[in-house]
Each structure stands twice: as structure tokens, then as C-alpha cells.
Short mmCIF file of C-alpha atoms in Angstrom, two decimals:
data_model
loop_
_atom_site.label_atom_id
_atom_site.label_comp_id
_atom_site.label_asym_id
_atom_site.label_seq_id
_atom_site.Cartn_x
_atom_site.Cartn_y
_atom_site.Cartn_z
CA UNK A 1 41.52 195.56 166.95
CA UNK A 2 43.58 198.55 169.32
CA UNK A 3 44.65 199.98 166.02
CA UNK A 4 47.82 202.18 167.21
CA UNK A 5 48.13 201.99 171.67
CA UNK A 6 49.94 204.81 173.38
CA UNK A 7 51.03 205.26 176.80
CA UNK A 8 50.65 206.94 179.37
CA UNK A 9 48.26 208.72 178.51
CA UNK A 10 48.68 211.67 180.29
CA UNK A 11 51.95 212.84 182.03
CA UNK A 12 53.36 215.85 184.33
CA UNK A 13 57.32 216.73 184.85
CA UNK A 14 59.41 218.85 185.99
CA UNK A 15 61.88 220.81 183.65
CA UNK A 16 64.64 218.58 183.40
CA UNK A 17 63.12 215.76 184.12
CA UNK A 18 63.07 212.20 181.97
CA UNK A 19 60.45 210.39 180.11
CA UNK A 20 59.28 207.75 177.31
CA UNK A 21 56.49 207.74 175.16
CA UNK A 22 55.84 204.18 173.72
CA UNK A 23 53.69 203.67 170.95
CA UNK A 24 52.65 200.07 169.85
CA UNK A 25 50.75 199.22 166.69
CA UNK A 26 48.98 195.90 165.54
CA UNK A 27 48.39 196.46 162.01
CA UNK A 28 51.79 195.05 160.40
CA UNK A 29 52.73 198.70 159.73
CA UNK A 30 56.24 199.06 158.38
CA UNK A 31 56.50 202.66 159.08
CA UNK A 32 55.94 204.76 162.08
CA UNK A 33 56.01 208.53 163.26
CA UNK A 34 55.69 210.72 166.38
CA UNK A 35 53.89 213.98 165.95
CA UNK A 36 52.81 216.87 168.59
CA UNK A 37 50.10 218.96 167.90
CA UNK A 38 50.24 222.71 169.40
CA UNK A 39 47.34 225.26 168.83
CA UNK A 40 48.06 227.64 166.35
CA UNK A 41 51.07 225.13 165.36
CA UNK A 42 48.80 222.46 163.95
CA UNK A 43 50.52 218.57 164.11
CA UNK A 44 54.59 218.68 163.33
CA UNK A 45 56.63 215.89 162.67
CA UNK A 46 59.03 215.34 165.08
CA UNK A 47 60.66 211.76 163.95
CA UNK A 48 59.48 209.08 161.79
CA UNK A 49 60.95 204.87 160.69
CA UNK A 50 60.34 204.52 157.77
CA UNK A 51 61.28 200.28 158.07
CA UNK A 52 62.22 198.68 162.06
CA UNK A 53 65.73 199.13 162.33
CA UNK A 54 66.02 202.56 160.68
CA UNK A 55 64.43 206.33 162.39
CA UNK A 56 65.48 209.99 160.53
CA UNK A 57 64.70 213.63 161.56
CA UNK A 58 61.25 215.15 161.36
CA UNK A 59 60.57 218.81 161.50
CA UNK A 60 61.35 219.48 165.07
CA UNK A 61 63.54 217.01 166.13
CA UNK A 62 65.65 218.86 168.53
CA UNK A 63 65.38 217.93 172.20
CA UNK A 64 63.77 214.40 171.82
CA UNK A 65 65.52 210.44 170.21
CA UNK A 66 63.41 207.64 169.30
CA UNK A 67 63.98 203.85 169.21
CA UNK A 68 62.69 201.52 166.50
CA UNK A 69 62.29 198.66 168.82
CA UNK A 70 60.80 195.88 166.83
CA UNK A 71 57.77 196.20 163.66
CA UNK A 72 55.26 196.97 166.87
CA UNK A 73 57.13 199.52 168.31
CA UNK A 74 58.63 202.86 168.12
CA UNK A 75 59.15 204.57 171.64
CA UNK A 76 59.92 208.61 171.97
CA UNK A 77 62.06 209.91 174.74
CA UNK A 78 62.86 213.41 176.32
CA UNK A 79 66.49 212.75 178.06
CA UNK A 80 65.51 216.52 180.06
CA UNK A 81 61.84 217.92 179.57
CA UNK A 82 61.06 221.79 178.89
CA UNK A 83 57.96 223.61 179.15
CA UNK A 84 58.89 224.05 175.39
CA UNK A 85 57.80 220.61 174.86
CA UNK A 86 54.60 220.42 176.81
CA UNK A 87 51.78 219.36 173.91
CA UNK A 88 50.21 216.44 172.84
CA UNK A 89 52.28 213.82 171.31
CA UNK A 90 50.62 211.83 168.83
CA UNK A 91 52.10 208.04 168.01
CA UNK A 92 50.91 207.33 163.70
CA UNK A 93 51.41 204.18 161.48
CA UNK A 94 51.00 203.31 157.82
CA UNK A 95 51.33 201.19 155.83
CA UNK A 96 53.07 199.62 152.08
CA UNK A 97 55.82 202.35 152.56
CA UNK A 98 57.03 205.87 151.29
CA UNK A 99 54.07 207.24 148.71
CA UNK A 100 50.53 205.10 149.22
CA UNK A 101 50.20 204.71 152.86
CA UNK A 102 47.05 205.67 155.14
CA UNK A 103 48.13 207.25 158.50
CA UNK A 104 46.77 205.97 161.53
CA UNK A 105 46.92 207.54 164.36
CA UNK A 106 46.69 206.63 168.43
CA UNK A 107 44.27 208.84 170.67
CA UNK A 108 47.59 210.33 171.94
CA UNK A 109 49.74 211.58 175.07
CA UNK A 110 49.00 215.00 177.04
CA UNK A 111 52.55 215.73 178.47
CA UNK A 112 52.68 218.67 180.73
CA UNK A 113 56.18 220.44 181.63
CA UNK A 114 56.27 222.69 184.93
CA UNK B 1 57.74 223.89 150.32
CA UNK B 2 54.61 222.45 151.11
CA UNK B 3 52.16 224.67 152.86
CA UNK B 4 48.39 223.47 153.23
CA UNK B 5 45.28 225.66 154.38
CA UNK B 6 41.77 225.02 155.41
CA UNK B 7 38.92 227.40 154.93
CA UNK B 8 36.88 228.07 156.80
CA UNK B 9 38.78 228.50 160.33
CA UNK B 10 35.18 227.82 162.01
CA UNK B 11 31.89 226.94 160.89
CA UNK B 12 28.63 226.47 162.53
CA UNK B 13 25.37 225.22 160.44
CA UNK B 14 21.56 223.47 161.69
CA UNK B 15 21.50 220.57 161.67
CA UNK B 16 20.67 218.68 157.75
CA UNK B 17 22.53 221.33 155.63
CA UNK B 18 24.65 220.03 153.46
CA UNK B 19 28.35 221.42 154.18
CA UNK B 20 31.61 221.50 151.90
CA UNK B 21 34.88 221.85 154.06
CA UNK B 22 37.83 222.91 151.93
CA UNK B 23 41.59 222.09 151.66
CA UNK B 24 44.76 224.08 149.51
CA UNK B 25 47.94 223.07 148.60
CA UNK B 26 50.59 224.62 146.92
CA UNK B 27 52.63 221.64 146.18
CA UNK B 28 50.75 219.88 143.31
CA UNK B 29 53.07 217.16 143.46
CA UNK B 30 51.07 214.77 145.82
CA UNK B 31 51.23 210.50 146.33
CA UNK B 32 47.68 211.39 148.38
CA UNK B 33 45.65 213.35 150.68
CA UNK B 34 43.98 212.17 153.59
CA UNK B 35 40.82 213.49 155.45
CA UNK B 36 40.36 213.05 159.84
CA UNK B 37 38.10 214.14 161.97
CA UNK B 38 39.12 215.03 165.28
CA UNK B 39 36.95 214.94 168.48
CA UNK B 40 38.28 216.84 171.79
CA UNK B 41 41.24 215.62 173.54
CA UNK B 42 41.02 212.60 171.08
CA UNK B 43 42.87 211.63 168.44
CA UNK B 44 42.89 211.55 164.53
CA UNK B 45 40.39 209.37 163.35
CA UNK B 46 40.61 208.44 158.97
CA UNK B 47 37.67 209.02 157.45
CA UNK B 48 39.17 209.47 153.19
CA UNK B 49 41.69 208.75 151.50
CA UNK B 50 42.37 210.06 147.65
CA UNK B 51 45.33 208.72 145.84
CA UNK B 52 46.98 211.04 143.47
CA UNK B 53 45.71 209.59 141.04
CA UNK B 54 42.35 209.66 141.94
CA UNK B 55 39.66 211.70 141.36
CA UNK B 56 37.19 211.05 144.19
CA UNK B 57 36.54 208.74 147.34
CA UNK B 58 33.07 207.73 149.18
CA UNK B 59 31.82 206.94 152.37
CA UNK B 60 28.57 206.98 153.70
CA UNK B 61 27.21 211.30 153.61
CA UNK B 62 31.12 212.08 153.10
CA UNK B 63 32.81 212.69 149.83
CA UNK B 64 36.15 214.02 149.00
CA UNK B 65 37.50 215.10 146.25
CA UNK B 66 41.17 215.95 144.55
CA UNK B 67 41.97 218.56 142.12
CA UNK B 68 45.86 219.01 142.37
CA UNK B 69 46.22 221.13 139.03
CA UNK B 70 44.29 223.43 140.80
CA UNK B 71 45.68 222.06 144.72
CA UNK B 72 42.24 221.98 145.65
CA UNK B 73 40.56 219.33 147.75
CA UNK B 74 37.04 219.32 148.92
CA UNK B 75 35.58 217.24 151.74
CA UNK B 76 31.23 217.06 151.49
CA UNK B 77 28.83 216.16 153.81
CA UNK B 78 25.79 215.13 153.46
CA UNK B 79 22.77 216.01 156.03
CA UNK B 80 24.85 216.77 158.83
CA UNK B 81 24.17 215.55 162.10
CA UNK B 82 25.06 217.35 165.38
CA UNK B 83 27.73 214.06 165.63
CA UNK B 84 29.18 215.50 162.76
CA UNK B 85 30.59 218.11 164.78
CA UNK B 86 34.63 218.27 165.12
CA UNK B 87 37.43 219.21 163.79
CA UNK B 88 38.16 217.95 160.18
CA UNK B 89 42.07 217.99 158.83
CA UNK B 90 43.67 217.41 155.56
CA UNK B 91 46.64 215.99 154.74
CA UNK B 92 49.19 216.10 152.06
CA UNK B 93 52.19 213.31 151.71
CA UNK B 94 54.37 214.62 149.14
CA UNK B 95 57.40 212.79 148.40
CA UNK B 96 58.91 210.55 151.49
CA UNK B 97 57.76 210.25 154.80
CA UNK B 98 56.58 213.80 155.25
CA UNK B 99 53.23 214.91 155.18
CA UNK B 100 51.75 217.90 156.13
CA UNK B 101 48.46 218.77 157.53
CA UNK B 102 46.35 222.03 157.16
CA UNK B 103 44.79 223.78 160.76
CA UNK B 104 41.69 222.82 160.30
CA UNK B 105 38.28 223.65 160.23
CA UNK B 106 35.96 223.28 163.53
CA UNK B 107 32.36 221.75 162.23
CA UNK B 108 29.63 222.84 164.63
CA UNK B 109 26.49 221.62 163.68
CA UNK B 110 23.34 222.54 166.13
CA UNK B 111 21.07 220.61 166.41
#
């Protein structure tokens, strides 16, 4: 049982380059999330998808776009990477909708923007 | 705005000791509270989930309690082992889909 799978695990970009982080879950969860984790800032929500076909902004959405490709997959795109986007990115999913769902996380994608 | 605080930020204990990690939150209108473990360079592993209607949850040597009225949760670890060394995070889910995380407690258990 793979749970939540993220690719790539590591990436180095130059300022201005673009890239997409991929996430897939095999738990048949309705909701999926993208977080970033920075030292001293904790985990912050970038975007989330309550269900297939919907996406909404979280706390720090600027500079990012997302696509809920289907129920399993939720991607995060950086159109023009900036050094401030150097971070560890985590994808998560949850069941049972908004109010009761337990969060499950992937292993993270470590991004460095030079 | 919900704020989640974890105290202490770091803790070092000898092997075998029982310990308590604390999590406090400012808005008692929560739907659930979840405790996670994070090893260096790894993702978050869910340890325990407490729904708002529950007072505690147990899994093996771990026991988590929830007191919504006082805005507090504790994670009790019995008979600590070196393998318990990690960062422990608590996360509070309020209305909607947004979960607020504490900064974590870094635990080191000495053999």
C-alpha cells in the first residue's frame, strides 16, 4: 500500500525556471493538499482540492498553480521559480470530507532554487 | 485566527522515561486534532487522531488527550526508547479544509 507518492524527491532549479511536482494517492481520498515546510515557519498550506474538479487557495498560494487531474492525482506547478520558493513540499490527502478526515502525507519533495 | 503552540521546543530524556509533550490552541472550535511524527528528511507519519467529541486516543505506548475547553492536548509516551527520537507535531483542524500545525517538539531519547 503506497499511500501518498510524490515525485521528484529532489530538484534544483535556476531562478525563472518552471517545474511541476506530482502527487498521487491510492487511498480513494476525496481531498488533497499541498504544503510547504520551512525552518521556523512550520507547515503552511499552499493549495487544496476538496474534491475532484475543485481547487482553492491556502495560506501561501502566490507563485503556484495546481491541477486536480483526477481523484488520485494533484499536481503543483511553479511557473517562474524564485529563491523564496526553496523549501520542502509535502502532498497530503484525507478522507471523509472537511471535518473529520485524518491527514496522510507523502515523503516530501526537496526543492532548491538558485 | 487559530494558533497552535507546542512546548517544549526540544526535549532530551534518558531511555525508559515516561514523557509528556504539550500542544495548546487558541480557538476551541475544532473538529479534530492529530499528532504526527517526523524523522529527519522524511514525511509526517500520523500517530493519533482525536475527534472533537473524544477525550483521548491510545496506540501502543502512546496516549493522546484532548481538552477543548482549555485548548490543550497532550501526547504521553510511555517507556521511551531511542527509536522514539524524532520531531512530534500536533495539528488542529477547524472549519473547512485548513489545518493549523504547531512548530513541533524535537525529542531525543538517550540510550
